[in-house]
Short mmCIF file of C-alpha atoms and ligand atoms in Angstrom, two decimals:
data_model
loop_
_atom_site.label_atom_id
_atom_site.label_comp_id
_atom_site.label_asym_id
_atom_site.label_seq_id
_atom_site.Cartn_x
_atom_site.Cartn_y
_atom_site.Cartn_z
CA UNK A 22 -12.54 20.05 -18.70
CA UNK A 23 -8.84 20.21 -19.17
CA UNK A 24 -6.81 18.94 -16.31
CA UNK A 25 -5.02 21.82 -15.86
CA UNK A 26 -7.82 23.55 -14.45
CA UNK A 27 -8.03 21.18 -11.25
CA UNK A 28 -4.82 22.11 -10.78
CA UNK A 29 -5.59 24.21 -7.78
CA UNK A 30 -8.50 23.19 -6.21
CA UNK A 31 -8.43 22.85 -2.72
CA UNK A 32 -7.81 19.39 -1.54
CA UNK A 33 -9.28 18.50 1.22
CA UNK A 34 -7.90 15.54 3.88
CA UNK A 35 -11.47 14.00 4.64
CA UNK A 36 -11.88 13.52 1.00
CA UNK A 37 -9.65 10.26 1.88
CA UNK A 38 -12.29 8.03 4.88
CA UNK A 39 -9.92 5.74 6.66
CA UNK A 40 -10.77 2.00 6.08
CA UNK A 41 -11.22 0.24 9.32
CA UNK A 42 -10.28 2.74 11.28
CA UNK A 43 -11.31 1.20 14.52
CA UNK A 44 -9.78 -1.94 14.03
CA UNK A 45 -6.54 -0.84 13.25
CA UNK A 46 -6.91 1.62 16.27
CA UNK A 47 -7.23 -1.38 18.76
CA UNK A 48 -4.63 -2.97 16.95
CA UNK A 49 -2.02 -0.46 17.30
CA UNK A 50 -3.02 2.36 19.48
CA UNK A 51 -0.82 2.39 22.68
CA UNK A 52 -2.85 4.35 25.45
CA UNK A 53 0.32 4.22 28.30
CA UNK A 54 3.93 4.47 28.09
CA UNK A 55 6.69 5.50 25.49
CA UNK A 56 6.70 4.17 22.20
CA UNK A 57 6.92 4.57 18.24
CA UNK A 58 4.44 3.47 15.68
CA UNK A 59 4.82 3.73 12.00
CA UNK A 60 2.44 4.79 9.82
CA UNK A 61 4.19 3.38 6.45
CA UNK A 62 1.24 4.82 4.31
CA UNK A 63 0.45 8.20 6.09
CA UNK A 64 -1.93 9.69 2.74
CA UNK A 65 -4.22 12.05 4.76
CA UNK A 66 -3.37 11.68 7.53
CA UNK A 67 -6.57 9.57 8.67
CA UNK A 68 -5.35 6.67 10.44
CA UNK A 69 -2.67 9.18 11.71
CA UNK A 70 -4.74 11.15 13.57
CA UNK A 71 -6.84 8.58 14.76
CA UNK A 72 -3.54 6.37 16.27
CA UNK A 73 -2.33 9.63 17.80
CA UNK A 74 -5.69 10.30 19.53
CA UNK A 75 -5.86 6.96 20.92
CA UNK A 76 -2.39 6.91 22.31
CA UNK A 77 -0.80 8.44 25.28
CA UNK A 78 1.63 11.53 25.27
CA UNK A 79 4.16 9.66 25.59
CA UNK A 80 3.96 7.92 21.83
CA UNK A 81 5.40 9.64 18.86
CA UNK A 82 3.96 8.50 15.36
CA UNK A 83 6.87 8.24 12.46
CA UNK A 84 4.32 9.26 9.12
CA UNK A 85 6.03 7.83 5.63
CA UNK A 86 4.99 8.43 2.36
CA UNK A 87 6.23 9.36 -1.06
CA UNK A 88 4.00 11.68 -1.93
CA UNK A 89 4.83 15.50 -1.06
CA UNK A 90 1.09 16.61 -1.31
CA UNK A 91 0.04 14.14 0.99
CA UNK A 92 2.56 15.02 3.60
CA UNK A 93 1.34 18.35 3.17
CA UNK A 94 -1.84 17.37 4.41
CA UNK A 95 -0.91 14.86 6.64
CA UNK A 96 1.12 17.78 8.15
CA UNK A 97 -2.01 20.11 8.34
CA UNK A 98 -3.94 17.54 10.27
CA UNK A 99 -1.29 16.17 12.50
CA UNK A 100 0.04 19.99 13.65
CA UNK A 101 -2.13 19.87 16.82
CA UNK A 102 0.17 16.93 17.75
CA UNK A 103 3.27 19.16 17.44
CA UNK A 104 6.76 17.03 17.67
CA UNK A 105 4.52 13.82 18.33
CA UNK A 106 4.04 13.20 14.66
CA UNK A 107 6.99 13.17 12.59
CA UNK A 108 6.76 13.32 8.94
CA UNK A 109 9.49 11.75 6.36
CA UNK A 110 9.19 12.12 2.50
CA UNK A 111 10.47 8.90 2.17
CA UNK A 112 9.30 5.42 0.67
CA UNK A 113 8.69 2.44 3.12
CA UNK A 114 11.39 0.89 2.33
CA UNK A 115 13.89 2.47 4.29
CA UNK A 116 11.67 2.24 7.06
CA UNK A 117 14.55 0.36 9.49
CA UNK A 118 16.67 3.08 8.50
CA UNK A 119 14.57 6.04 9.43
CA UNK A 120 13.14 4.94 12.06
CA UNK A 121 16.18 3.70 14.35
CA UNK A 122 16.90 7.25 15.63
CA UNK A 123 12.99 7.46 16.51
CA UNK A 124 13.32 4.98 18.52
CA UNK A 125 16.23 5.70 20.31
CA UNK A 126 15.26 8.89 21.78
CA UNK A 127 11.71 7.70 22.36
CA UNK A 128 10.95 4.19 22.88
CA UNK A 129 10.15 0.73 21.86
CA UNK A 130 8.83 0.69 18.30
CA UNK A 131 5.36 -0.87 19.26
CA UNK A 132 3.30 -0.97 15.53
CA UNK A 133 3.23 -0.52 11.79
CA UNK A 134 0.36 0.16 9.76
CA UNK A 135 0.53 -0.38 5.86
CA UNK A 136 -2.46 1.15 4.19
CA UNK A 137 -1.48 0.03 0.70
CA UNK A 138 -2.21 1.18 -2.69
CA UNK A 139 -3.77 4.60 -4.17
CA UNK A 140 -5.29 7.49 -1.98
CA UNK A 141 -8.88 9.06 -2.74
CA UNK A 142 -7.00 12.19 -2.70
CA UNK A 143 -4.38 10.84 -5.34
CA UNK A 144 -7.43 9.42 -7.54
CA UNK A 145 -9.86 12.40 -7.71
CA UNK A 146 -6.87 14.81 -8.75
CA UNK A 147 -6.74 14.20 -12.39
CA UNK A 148 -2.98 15.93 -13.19
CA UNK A 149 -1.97 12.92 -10.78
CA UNK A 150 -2.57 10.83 -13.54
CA UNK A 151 -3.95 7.72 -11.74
CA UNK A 152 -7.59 7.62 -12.80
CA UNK A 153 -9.54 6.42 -16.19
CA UNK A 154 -12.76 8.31 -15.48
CA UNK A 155 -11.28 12.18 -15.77
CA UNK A 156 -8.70 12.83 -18.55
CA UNK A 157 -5.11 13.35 -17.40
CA UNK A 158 -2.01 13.32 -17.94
CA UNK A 159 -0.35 9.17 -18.47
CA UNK A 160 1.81 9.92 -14.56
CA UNK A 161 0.62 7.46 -11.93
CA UNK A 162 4.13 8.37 -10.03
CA UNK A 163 3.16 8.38 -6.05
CA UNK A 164 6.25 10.52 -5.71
CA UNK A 165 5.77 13.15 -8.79
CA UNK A 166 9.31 14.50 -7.92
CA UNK A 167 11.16 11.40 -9.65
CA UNK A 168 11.22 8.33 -11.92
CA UNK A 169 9.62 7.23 -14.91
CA UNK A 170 5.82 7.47 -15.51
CA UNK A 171 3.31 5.33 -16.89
CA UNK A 172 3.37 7.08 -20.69
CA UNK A 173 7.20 6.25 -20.50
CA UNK A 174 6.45 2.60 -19.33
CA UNK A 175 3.80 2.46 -22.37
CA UNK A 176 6.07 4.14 -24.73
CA UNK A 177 9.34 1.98 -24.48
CA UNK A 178 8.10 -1.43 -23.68
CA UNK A 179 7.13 -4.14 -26.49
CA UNK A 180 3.82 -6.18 -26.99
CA UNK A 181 5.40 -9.00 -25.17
CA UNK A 182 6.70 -7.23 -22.16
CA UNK A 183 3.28 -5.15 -21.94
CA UNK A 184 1.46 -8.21 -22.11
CA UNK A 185 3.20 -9.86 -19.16
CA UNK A 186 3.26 -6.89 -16.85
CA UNK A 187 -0.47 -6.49 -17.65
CA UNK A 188 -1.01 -9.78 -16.83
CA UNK A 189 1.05 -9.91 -13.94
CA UNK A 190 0.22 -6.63 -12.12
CA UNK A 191 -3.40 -6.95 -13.13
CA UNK A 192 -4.44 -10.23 -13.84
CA UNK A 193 -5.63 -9.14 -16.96
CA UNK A 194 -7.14 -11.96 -19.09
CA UNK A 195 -7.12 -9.72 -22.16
CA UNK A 196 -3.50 -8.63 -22.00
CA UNK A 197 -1.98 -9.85 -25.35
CA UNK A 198 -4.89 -7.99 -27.04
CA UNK A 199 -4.64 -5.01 -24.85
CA UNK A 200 -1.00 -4.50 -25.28
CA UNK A 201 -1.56 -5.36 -29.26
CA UNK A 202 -3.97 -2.02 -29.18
CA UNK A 203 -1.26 0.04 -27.22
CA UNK A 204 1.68 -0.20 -29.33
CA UNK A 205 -0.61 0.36 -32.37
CA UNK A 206 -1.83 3.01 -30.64
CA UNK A 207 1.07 5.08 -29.08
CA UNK A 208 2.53 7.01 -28.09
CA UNK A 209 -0.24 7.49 -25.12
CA UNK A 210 0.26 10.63 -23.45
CA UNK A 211 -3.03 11.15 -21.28
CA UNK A 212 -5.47 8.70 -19.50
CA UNK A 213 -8.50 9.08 -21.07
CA UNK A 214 -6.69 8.02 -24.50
CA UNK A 215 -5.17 4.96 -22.96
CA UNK A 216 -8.56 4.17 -21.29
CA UNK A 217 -10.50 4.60 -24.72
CA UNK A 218 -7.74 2.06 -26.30
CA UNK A 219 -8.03 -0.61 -23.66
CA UNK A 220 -11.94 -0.22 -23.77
CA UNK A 221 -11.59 -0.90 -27.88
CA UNK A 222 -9.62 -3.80 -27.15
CA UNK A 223 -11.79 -5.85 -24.59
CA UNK A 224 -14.42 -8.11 -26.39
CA UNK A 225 -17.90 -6.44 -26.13
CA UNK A 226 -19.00 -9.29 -24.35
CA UNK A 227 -16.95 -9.03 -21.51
CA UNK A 228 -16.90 -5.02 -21.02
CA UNK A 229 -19.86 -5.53 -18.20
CA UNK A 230 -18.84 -4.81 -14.32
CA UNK A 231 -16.05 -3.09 -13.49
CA UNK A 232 -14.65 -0.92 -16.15
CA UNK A 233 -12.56 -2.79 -18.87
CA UNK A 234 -9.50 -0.14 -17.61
CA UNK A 235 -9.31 -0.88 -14.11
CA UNK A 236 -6.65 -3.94 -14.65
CA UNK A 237 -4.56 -2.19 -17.29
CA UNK A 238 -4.54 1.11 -14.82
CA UNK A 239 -3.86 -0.85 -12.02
CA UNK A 240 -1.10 -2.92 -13.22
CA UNK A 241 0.87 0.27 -14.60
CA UNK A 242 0.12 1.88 -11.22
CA UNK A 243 1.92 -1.03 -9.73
CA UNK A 244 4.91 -1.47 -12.38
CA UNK A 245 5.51 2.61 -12.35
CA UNK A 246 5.85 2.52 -8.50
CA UNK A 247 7.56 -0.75 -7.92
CA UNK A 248 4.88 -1.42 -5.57
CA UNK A 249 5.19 -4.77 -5.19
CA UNK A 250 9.32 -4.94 -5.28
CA UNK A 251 8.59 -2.29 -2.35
CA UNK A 252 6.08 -3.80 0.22
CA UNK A 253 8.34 -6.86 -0.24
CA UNK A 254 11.26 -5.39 0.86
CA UNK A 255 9.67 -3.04 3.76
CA UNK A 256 7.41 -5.90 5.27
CA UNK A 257 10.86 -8.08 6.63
CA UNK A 258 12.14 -4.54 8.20
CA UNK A 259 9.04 -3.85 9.89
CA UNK A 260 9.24 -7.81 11.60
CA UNK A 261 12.99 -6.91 12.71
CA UNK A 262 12.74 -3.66 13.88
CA UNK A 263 9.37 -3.91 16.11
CA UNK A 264 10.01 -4.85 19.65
CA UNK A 265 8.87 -8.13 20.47
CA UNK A 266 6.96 -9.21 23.56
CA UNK A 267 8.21 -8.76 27.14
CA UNK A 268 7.40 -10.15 30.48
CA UNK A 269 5.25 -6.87 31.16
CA UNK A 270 4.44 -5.24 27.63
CA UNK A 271 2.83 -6.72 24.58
CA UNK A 272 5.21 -7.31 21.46
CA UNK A 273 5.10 -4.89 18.52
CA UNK A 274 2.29 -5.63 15.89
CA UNK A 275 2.19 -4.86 12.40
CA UNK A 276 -1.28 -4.61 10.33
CA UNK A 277 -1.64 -4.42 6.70
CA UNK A 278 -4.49 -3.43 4.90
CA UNK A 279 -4.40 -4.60 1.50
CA UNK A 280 -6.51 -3.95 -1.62
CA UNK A 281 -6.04 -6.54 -4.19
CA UNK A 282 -4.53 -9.97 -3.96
CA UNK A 283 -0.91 -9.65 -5.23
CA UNK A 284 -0.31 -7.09 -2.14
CA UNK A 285 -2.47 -9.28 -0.01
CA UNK A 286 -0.31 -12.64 -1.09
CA UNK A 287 3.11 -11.00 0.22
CA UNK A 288 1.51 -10.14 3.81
CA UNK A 289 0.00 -13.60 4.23
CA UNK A 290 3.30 -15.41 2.78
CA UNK A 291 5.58 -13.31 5.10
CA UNK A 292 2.99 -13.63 8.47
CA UNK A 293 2.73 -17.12 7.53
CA UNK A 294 6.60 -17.88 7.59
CA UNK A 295 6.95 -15.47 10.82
CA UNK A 296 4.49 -17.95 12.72
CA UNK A 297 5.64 -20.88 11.66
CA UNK A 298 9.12 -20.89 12.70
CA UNK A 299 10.63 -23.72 11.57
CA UNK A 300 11.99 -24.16 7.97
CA UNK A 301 13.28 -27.71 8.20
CA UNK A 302 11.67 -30.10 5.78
CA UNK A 303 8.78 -31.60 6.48
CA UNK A 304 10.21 -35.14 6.16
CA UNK A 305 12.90 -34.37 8.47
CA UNK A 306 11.74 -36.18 11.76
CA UNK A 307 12.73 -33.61 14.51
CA UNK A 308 13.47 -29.34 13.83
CA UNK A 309 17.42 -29.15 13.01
CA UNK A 310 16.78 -25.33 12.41
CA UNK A 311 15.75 -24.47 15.62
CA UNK A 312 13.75 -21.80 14.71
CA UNK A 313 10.63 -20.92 16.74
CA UNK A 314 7.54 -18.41 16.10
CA UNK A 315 8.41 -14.77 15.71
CA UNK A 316 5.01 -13.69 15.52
CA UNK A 317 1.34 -14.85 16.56
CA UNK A 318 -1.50 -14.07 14.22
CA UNK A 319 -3.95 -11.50 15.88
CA UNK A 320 -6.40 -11.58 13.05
CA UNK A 321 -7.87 -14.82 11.93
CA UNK A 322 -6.99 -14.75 8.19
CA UNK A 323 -7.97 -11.83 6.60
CA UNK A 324 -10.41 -9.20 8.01
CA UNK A 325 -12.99 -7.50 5.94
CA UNK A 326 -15.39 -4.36 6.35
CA UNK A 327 -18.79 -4.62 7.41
CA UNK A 328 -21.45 -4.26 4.76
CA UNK A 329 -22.29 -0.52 6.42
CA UNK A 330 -18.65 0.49 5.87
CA UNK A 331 -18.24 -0.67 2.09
CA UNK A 332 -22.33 0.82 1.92
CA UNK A 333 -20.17 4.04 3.23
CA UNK A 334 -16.87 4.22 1.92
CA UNK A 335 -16.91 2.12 -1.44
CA UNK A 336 -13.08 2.20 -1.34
CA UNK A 337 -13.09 -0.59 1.59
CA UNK A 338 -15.10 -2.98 -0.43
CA UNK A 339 -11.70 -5.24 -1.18
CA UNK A 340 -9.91 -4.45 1.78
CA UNK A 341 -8.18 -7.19 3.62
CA UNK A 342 -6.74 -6.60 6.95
CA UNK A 343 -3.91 -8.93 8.43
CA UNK A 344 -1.93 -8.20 11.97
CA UNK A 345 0.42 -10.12 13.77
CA UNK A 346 1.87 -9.24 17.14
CA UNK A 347 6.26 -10.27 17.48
CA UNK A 348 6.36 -12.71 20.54
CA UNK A 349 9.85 -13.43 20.38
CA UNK A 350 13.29 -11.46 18.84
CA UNK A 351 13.89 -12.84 15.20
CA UNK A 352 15.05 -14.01 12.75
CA UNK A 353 11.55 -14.44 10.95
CA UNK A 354 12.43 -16.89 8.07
CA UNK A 355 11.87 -15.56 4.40
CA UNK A 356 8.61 -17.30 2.82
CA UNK A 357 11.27 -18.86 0.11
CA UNK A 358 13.53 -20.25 3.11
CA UNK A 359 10.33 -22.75 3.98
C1 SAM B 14 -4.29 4.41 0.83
S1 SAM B 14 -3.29 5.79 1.05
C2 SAM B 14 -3.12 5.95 2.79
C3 SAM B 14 -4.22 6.72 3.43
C4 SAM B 14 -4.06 6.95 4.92
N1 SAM B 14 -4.08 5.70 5.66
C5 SAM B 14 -5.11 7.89 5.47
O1 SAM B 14 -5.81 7.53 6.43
O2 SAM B 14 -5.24 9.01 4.95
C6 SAM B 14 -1.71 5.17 0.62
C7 SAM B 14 -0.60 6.19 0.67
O3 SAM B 14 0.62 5.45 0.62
C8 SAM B 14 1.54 6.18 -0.15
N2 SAM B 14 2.54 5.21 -0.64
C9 SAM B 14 2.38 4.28 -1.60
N3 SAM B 14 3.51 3.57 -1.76
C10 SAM B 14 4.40 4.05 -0.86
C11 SAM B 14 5.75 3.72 -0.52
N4 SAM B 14 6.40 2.74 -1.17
N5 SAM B 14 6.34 4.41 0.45
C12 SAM B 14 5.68 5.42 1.12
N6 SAM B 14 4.41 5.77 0.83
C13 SAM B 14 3.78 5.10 -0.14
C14 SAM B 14 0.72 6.82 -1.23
O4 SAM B 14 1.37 7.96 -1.75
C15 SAM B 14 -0.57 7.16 -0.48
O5 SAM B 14 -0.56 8.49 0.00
#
């Protein structure tokens, strides 16, 4: 079927379940009061809705994300919430930015979800660009509106570089031969032809499991849309900007539900520093820094789904949730200060 012809087709918001949806609901949901919480990730508006429900009239919900289709849907299913739910075409990284005026006029900002990575929505339409199993065009942009896309990326990069980001973004043991195939191959305009070159260019005896695409597709993914460089920079903004605890109110918590480890690694290197405080050197015998805990862990490492979630939404099968809760004003140390 060409991709054109899916063009149109009605998208529909449930297409996209919410992973831990309850969780992150008694994470961040604030019943009483005025307050703002972020939803850095908005998509379809899932975790949205669900935040909204659970909070009192009081709280407004600030909705990012980069991609205008999925503010258009977030918008349909957040309308019954009127001014409550404001929606910003924007990426996550100007979160302290956008969301200072939000908080002026309403409240304490009280949590911050990340729901990282790719939508169902974003995956199942096929002109997005982002999946090997339906042909495509070679896009993967989250915001289709600007930057380079992934046939660019394939197109002007040598073996070497290729290699590298494949191996870095995807942890791709194949990636010299992979990137070998590509730059015989190009230029690589749609997905199914890049998938059909990467499948060449795995040995047959390692093309079982997963499919021998998923790294190459998911490192691009990451390179095109800086994801990475991103979530980096947004994580230390959320930590400053959330209101930390108070005689008489809980702190502002942050939860991050990750789906592979390099997203995963930056959450639990920046919670990590937050808690510990301190960034003398170990051998120093007492703190010089004076730096105490910004943050107390609320999960205990990283939280999974239950077997009857992944058995009903396969896309929670590698999700990792971390939260923290801010117990005291910052600074929070950068991981590379420690
Ligand atoms: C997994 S989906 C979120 C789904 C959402 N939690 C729901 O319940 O429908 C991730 C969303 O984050 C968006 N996104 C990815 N990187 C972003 C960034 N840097 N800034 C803003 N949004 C981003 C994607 O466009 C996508 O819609």
């Amino acid at each position: 079927m060409p991709a054109t012809c899916l063009l149109h087709r009605p998208v529909d918001a449930a297409a996209h379940e919410p992973v831990l949806v309850d969780e992150v609901v008694r994470l961040l949901a604030v019943p009483v009061g005025a307050a703002v919480v972020v939803d850095a990730t908005v998509g379809a508006g899932g975790h949205a809705a669900a935040l909204l429900a659970a909070s009192g009239p009081d709280v407004r919900l600030v909705g990012f994300d980069r991609d205008p289709d999925a503010l258009a849907l977030a918008r349909r299913r957040l309308a019954a919430y009127g001014d409550r739910a404001v929606l910003v075409h924007a990426p996550y990284d100007e979160l302290a930015d956008t969301v200072a005026p939000v908080v002026a006029s309403t409240g304490p900002l009280l949590g911050v979800l990340y729901d990282l990575g790719v939508s169902s929505l974003q995956l199942d339409r096929s002109e997005r660009g982002f999946s090997f199993r339906t042909d495509g065009p070679l896009d993967m942009r989250m915001d289709p509106t600007s930057g380079r896309t992934a046939a660019d990326l394939v197109d002007e990069l040598d073996a070497p570089a290729l290699a590298a980001l494949l191996r870095d973004y995807g942890e791709e043991r194949f990636a010299r031969r992979i990137a070998a195939a590509i730059v015989r191959a190009r230029p690589l305009t749609t997905t199914g032809a890049l998938a059909e070159v990467v499948t060449a260019a795995v040995p047959a005896a390692a093309r079982g499991g997963v499919h021998p695409a998923t790294r190459t597709f998911q490192a691009l993914r990451i390179a095109v849309n800086a994801e990475l460089e991103r979530f980096g920079a947004s994580l230390p903004q959320a930590l400053e900007a959330v209101a930390p605890a108070a005689a008489d109110a809980r702190g502002g918590r942050i939860a991050v539900l990750s789906y592979h480890s390099l997203e995963d690694r930056i959450a639990k290197r920046v919670f990590a520093a937050a808690a510990a405080g301190c960034v003398c050197p170990p051998q120093l015998p007492v703190c010089g820094c004076g730096r105490t805990a910004v943050v107390r862990p609320l999960t205990r490492g990283a939280q999974r789904p239950t077997d009857a979630e992944v058995a009903r939404n396969p896309r929670a099968r590698s999700a990792k949730l971390r939260a923290v809760e801010k117990v005291a004003p910052g600074p929070s140390p950068r991981p590379e200060e420690r």
